[in-house]
Amino acid sequence: MIVDSLKENNFPNHVAIIMDGNRRWAEQRGLPRLEGHRNGLENMRSVVRYLGECHVKYVSIFAFSTENWNRPQDEVLGLLRLLEDRIDHEAREFHKRGVRLRHLGGLDGLSPHLRQAINSAVELTQNNPGMTLSFAFNYGGRSEIVNAARRIISDGIPPEKVDESLFRTYLYTNGMPDVDLLIRTGGELRISNFLIWQTAYSEYYFTEVLWPDFNEQEVDKALLAYSQRQRRFGRL
Ligand code: IPE
Ligand code: IPE
Ligand code: MG
């Protein structure tokens, strides 16, 4: 395991992942699109487990963006159904392993059943001591920021009190550290509106590997690349 050969201070505390490439993975195999998403979900479980073994404390996963509603209806419904079918089981499994689950994103537009399942998963695991796994579903970075600004105004906070440290407490990621390493699979070189505040000073790692193929060796490559970066935060 690569973690053993890297120095602790070269190790990310918070890893965010844009798991992209499910559809192309399925297409390459002549499978229906949803099979790609199903395999993507399986892979998420094993990557999260591995990152936990590597002592990464925060993992944030982009699973469905506010822009993904614009996909064909059958794909959107399929994705929602996949989550509905699996969320309770997955939540119980993560709970057994001491993982704390969080949801990043809005609940608007989701079925009452899904909303309730998301809330119960978060509640069930809220006091767990292990990794914090944040699941960005129905998430958009700009809308997160606009939503924060609205709540600051409706809470009647005076302008001079609004600074970065107050602002971040209004984000979905309240209480979490900034992202150290952002991984995007699937070959696109963009962040697609994911955690735009929280990745302002992150290291980026892009790979052509499609998400269902992103295995432990690929995680190691990303962690190794991160360990060789020099983070300066504007300093010398
Ligand atoms: C990412 O895979 C998963 C979601 C956006 C839900 P895609 O479905 O975007 O796969 P590609 O990028 O089209 O291959
Ligand atoms: C980003 O992937 C969103 C998720 C991985 C959930 P997309 O496939 O939707 O991103 P774009 O459209 O290529 O930017
Ligand atoms: Mg994609």
Coordinates of N, CA and C and ligand atoms in Angstrom, one line a residue, residues 18-21 24 62-65 68 71 136 184 188 190-192, ligand 2:
I18 N -14.4 13.5 -8.8 CA -15.5 13.6 -9.8 C -15.4 12.3 -10.6
M19 N -16.4 11.4 -10.3 CA -16.3 10.1 -10.9 C -17.0 10.1 -12.2
D20 N -16.2 10.3 -13.2 CA -16.7 10.5 -14.6 C -16.3 9.3 -15.5
G21 N -17.1 9.0 -16.5 CA -16.7 8.1 -17.5 C -17.6 6.8 -17.5
R24 N -19.2 6.0 -21.0 CA -18.3 5.5 -22.0 C -17.8 4.1 -21.7
F62 N -18.6 13.2 -6.2 CA -19.6 13.9 -7.0 C -20.4 12.8 -7.8
A63 N -21.7 12.6 -7.4 CA -22.4 11.5 -8.0 C -23.5 12.0 -9.0
F64 N -24.0 13.2 -8.7 CA -25.1 13.7 -9.6 C -25.1 15.2 -9.5
S65 N -25.0 15.9 -10.6 CA -24.9 17.4 -10.5 C -26.3 18.0 -10.8
N68 N -27.0 17.6 -14.3 CA -27.3 16.2 -14.8 C -28.8 16.0 -15.0
R71 N -30.0 15.4 -18.6 CA -29.8 14.2 -19.4 C -31.2 13.6 -19.8
A136 N -22.2 14.1 -3.0 CA -22.8 15.2 -3.6 C -23.8 14.7 -4.7
R184 N -10.2 13.8 -11.0 CA -11.3 13.6 -12.0 C -10.9 12.5 -12.9
E188 N -11.8 14.3 -18.9 CA -12.2 15.7 -19.1 C -11.3 16.6 -18.2
R190 N -11.9 19.6 -16.5 CA -12.7 20.6 -16.0 C -13.3 20.2 -14.6
I191 N -13.9 21.1 -13.9 CA -14.4 20.7 -12.6 C -16.0 20.7 -12.6
S192 N -16.6 21.1 -13.7 CA -18.0 20.9 -13.8 C -18.9 21.4 -12.6
Ligands
IPE2 C1 -19.7 15.7 -13.7 O1 -19.7 14.8 -14.8 C2 -20.8 15.3 -12.7 C3 -20.6 14.0 -12.0 C4 -19.6 13.2 -12.1 C5 -21.7 13.7 -11.2 P1 -20.5 15.2 -16.1 O2 -20.2 14.1 -17.1 O3 -21.9 15.5 -15.9 O4 -19.7 16.5 -16.5 P2 -19.6 17.3 -17.9 O5 -21.1 17.5 -18.4 O6 -18.9 16.4 -18.9 O7 -18.9 18.5 -17.6

